[in-house]
PDB file of C-alpha atoms in Angstrom:
ATOM      1  CA  MET A   1      -8.255  13.872  50.026  1.00  0.00           C
ATOM      2  CA  ASP A   2     -10.499  11.636  47.927  1.00  0.00           C
ATOM      3  CA  ARG A   3     -12.756  14.078  46.035  1.00  0.00           C
ATOM      4  CA  SER A   4     -14.653  11.491  44.015  1.00  0.00           C
ATOM      5  CA  GLY A   5     -15.146   9.066  46.901  1.00  0.00           C
ATOM      6  CA  TYR A   6     -17.175   8.895  50.091  1.00  0.00           C
ATOM      7  CA  TRP A   7     -16.072   6.355  52.694  1.00  0.00           C
ATOM      8  CA  VAL A   8     -18.609   4.531  54.857  1.00  0.00           C
ATOM      9  CA  TYR A   9     -17.539   2.774  58.067  1.00  0.00           C
ATOM     10  CA  ILE A  10     -19.833   0.265  59.764  1.00  0.00           C
ATOM     11  CA  ARG A  11     -19.957  -2.383  62.498  1.00  0.00           C
ATOM     12  CA  CYS A  12     -21.910  -5.614  62.056  1.00  0.00           C
ATOM     13  CA  ASP A  13     -24.751  -6.031  64.569  1.00  0.00           C
ATOM     14  CA  ASP A  14     -24.308  -9.814  64.703  1.00  0.00           C
ATOM     15  CA  CYS A  15     -20.575 -10.213  65.263  1.00  0.00           C
ATOM     16  CA  GLY A  16     -19.104  -6.732  65.742  1.00  0.00           C
ATOM     17  CA  GLU A  17     -16.769  -6.923  62.717  1.00  0.00           C
ATOM     18  CA  LYS A  18     -15.822  -3.487  61.405  1.00  0.00           C
ATOM     19  CA  LEU A  19     -16.111  -2.937  57.658  1.00  0.00           C
ATOM     20  CA  ARG A  20     -15.622  -0.068  55.275  1.00  0.00           C
ATOM     21  CA  THR A  21     -16.579   0.653  51.698  1.00  0.00           C
ATOM     22  CA  ARG A  22     -15.936   3.452  49.260  1.00  0.00           C
ATOM     23  CA  ILE A  23     -18.776   5.062  47.326  1.00  0.00           C
ATOM     24  CA  ASP A  24     -17.574   6.468  44.005  1.00  0.00           C
ATOM     25  CA  LEU A  25     -19.520   9.720  43.684  1.00  0.00           C
ATOM     26  CA  ASP A  26     -19.057   9.718  39.904  1.00  0.00           C
ATOM     27  CA  PHE A  27     -20.126   6.137  39.129  1.00  0.00           C
ATOM     28  CA  ASP A  28     -21.980   4.517  42.082  1.00  0.00           C
ATOM     29  CA  LEU A  29     -24.880   6.985  42.382  1.00  0.00           C
ATOM     30  CA  SER A  30     -28.260   6.651  40.665  1.00  0.00           C
ATOM     31  CA  ASP A  31     -30.412   9.659  39.747  1.00  0.00           C
ATOM     32  CA  GLN A  32     -33.508  10.130  41.882  1.00  0.00           C
ATOM     33  CA  TYR A  33     -36.094  12.730  40.745  1.00  0.00           C
ATOM     34  CA  ASN A  34     -39.015  14.189  42.678  1.00  0.00           C
ATOM     35  CA  ASP A  35     -42.608  14.045  41.383  1.00  0.00           C
ATOM     36  CA  THR A  36     -42.208  17.043  39.072  1.00  0.00           C
ATOM     37  CA  GLU A  37     -38.788  15.835  37.882  1.00  0.00           C
ATOM     38  CA  ASP A  38     -37.258  19.273  38.412  1.00  0.00           C
ATOM     39  CA  GLU A  39     -35.193  18.414  41.455  1.00  0.00           C
ATOM     40  CA  ILE A  40     -32.631  15.658  41.509  1.00  0.00           C
ATOM     41  CA  ASN A  41     -30.981  13.716  44.279  1.00  0.00           C
ATOM     42  CA  TYR A  42     -28.635  10.789  44.043  1.00  0.00           C
ATOM     43  CA  PHE A  43     -29.083   7.402  45.695  1.00  0.00           C
ATOM     44  CA  CYS A  44     -26.746   4.516  46.435  1.00  0.00           C
ATOM     45  CA  ARG A  45     -27.453   1.116  47.966  1.00  0.00           C
ATOM     46  CA  LYS A  46     -24.679  -1.266  48.949  1.00  0.00           C
ATOM     47  CA  THR A  47     -24.797  -4.634  50.643  1.00  0.00           C
ATOM     48  CA  LEU A  48     -21.693  -5.543  52.621  1.00  0.00           C
ATOM     49  CA  ILE A  49     -20.712  -8.952  53.932  1.00  0.00           C
ATOM     50  CA  GLY A  50     -17.872  -9.426  56.370  1.00  0.00           C
ATOM     51  CA  SER A  51     -15.068 -11.897  55.931  1.00  0.00           C
ATOM     52  CA  GLU A  52     -13.819 -12.589  59.434  1.00  0.00           C
ATOM     53  CA  ARG A  53     -16.573 -13.631  61.830  1.00  0.00           C
ATOM     54  CA  CYS A  54     -19.933 -14.057  60.134  1.00  0.00           C
ATOM     55  CA  PHE A  55     -21.469 -13.570  56.742  1.00  0.00           C
ATOM     56  CA  SER A  56     -24.574 -11.565  57.634  1.00  0.00           C
ATOM     57  CA  PRO A  57     -25.491  -9.021  54.949  1.00  0.00           C
ATOM     58  CA  ILE A  58     -25.509  -5.360  55.970  1.00  0.00           C
ATOM     59  CA  GLU A  59     -27.507  -3.046  53.713  1.00  0.00           C
ATOM     60  CA  VAL A  60     -26.506   0.621  53.476  1.00  0.00           C
ATOM     61  CA  LYS A  61     -28.688   3.229  51.745  1.00  0.00           C
ATOM     62  CA  LEU A  62     -27.301   6.705  51.118  1.00  0.00           C
ATOM     63  CA  THR A  63     -28.959   9.781  49.605  1.00  0.00           C
ATOM     64  CA  PHE A  64     -26.954  12.718  48.266  1.00  0.00           C
ATOM     65  CA  ASP A  65     -28.051  16.181  47.097  1.00  0.00           C
ATOM     66  CA  GLU A  66     -27.349  17.786  43.706  1.00  0.00           C
ATOM     67  CA  GLN A  67     -23.808  18.653  44.802  1.00  0.00           C
ATOM     68  CA  ARG A  68     -23.261  15.037  45.916  1.00  0.00           C
ATOM     69  CA  ARG A  69     -23.271  15.909  49.630  1.00  0.00           C
ATOM     70  CA  LEU A  70     -24.744  13.297  51.965  1.00  0.00           C
ATOM     71  CA  ILE A  71     -28.250  14.228  53.140  1.00  0.00           C
ATOM     72  CA  ASP A  72     -29.569  10.904  54.503  1.00  0.00           C
ATOM     73  CA  LYS A  73     -28.202   7.510  55.501  1.00  0.00           C
ATOM     74  CA  LYS A  74     -29.857   4.305  56.658  1.00  0.00           C
ATOM     75  CA  ILE A  75     -28.466   0.942  57.628  1.00  0.00           C
ATOM     76  CA  GLN A  76     -29.919  -2.480  58.291  1.00  0.00           C
ATOM     77  CA  GLY A  77     -27.904  -5.179  60.066  1.00  0.00           C
ATOM     78  CA  GLY A  78     -25.203  -2.847  61.360  1.00  0.00           C
ATOM     79  CA  GLN A  79     -24.316   0.552  62.763  1.00  0.00           C
ATOM     80  CA  PHE A  80     -22.459   3.468  61.259  1.00  0.00           C
ATOM     81  CA  ILE A  81     -19.176   4.223  63.016  1.00  0.00           C
ATOM     82  CA  SER A  82     -16.527   6.912  62.577  1.00  0.00           C
ATOM     83  CA  GLU A  83     -13.225   6.432  60.776  1.00  0.00           C
ATOM     84  CA  GLU A  84     -11.514   6.687  64.166  1.00  0.00           C
ATOM     85  CA  GLU A  85     -13.670   3.884  65.586  1.00  0.00           C
ATOM     86  CA  TYR A  86     -12.913   1.779  62.519  1.00  0.00           C
ATOM     87  CA  GLN A  87      -9.158   2.192  62.964  1.00  0.00           C
ATOM     88  CA  ALA A  88      -9.202   1.548  66.727  1.00  0.00           C
ATOM     89  CA  GLU A  89      -8.451  -1.983  67.875  1.00  0.00           C
TER      90      GLU A  89
END
């Protein structure tokens, strides 16, 4: 098990290519404070570009809580898929 990593699996909306990326929970996250600066979340934004069919950028935005557990995810230009979908032909 990868304790310091969070894997994201996606499918490009334009061409259907499946991609994955690893978020390093120790180094890829940025601090995100609320208005009173007493509560912290972590944020990560990644832009992925496929290599097989097209080169359309896919932007992924992830928000994690204080314990670095995923609490929100958004994507533009693609769809989130499961690891099983990623590995299927």
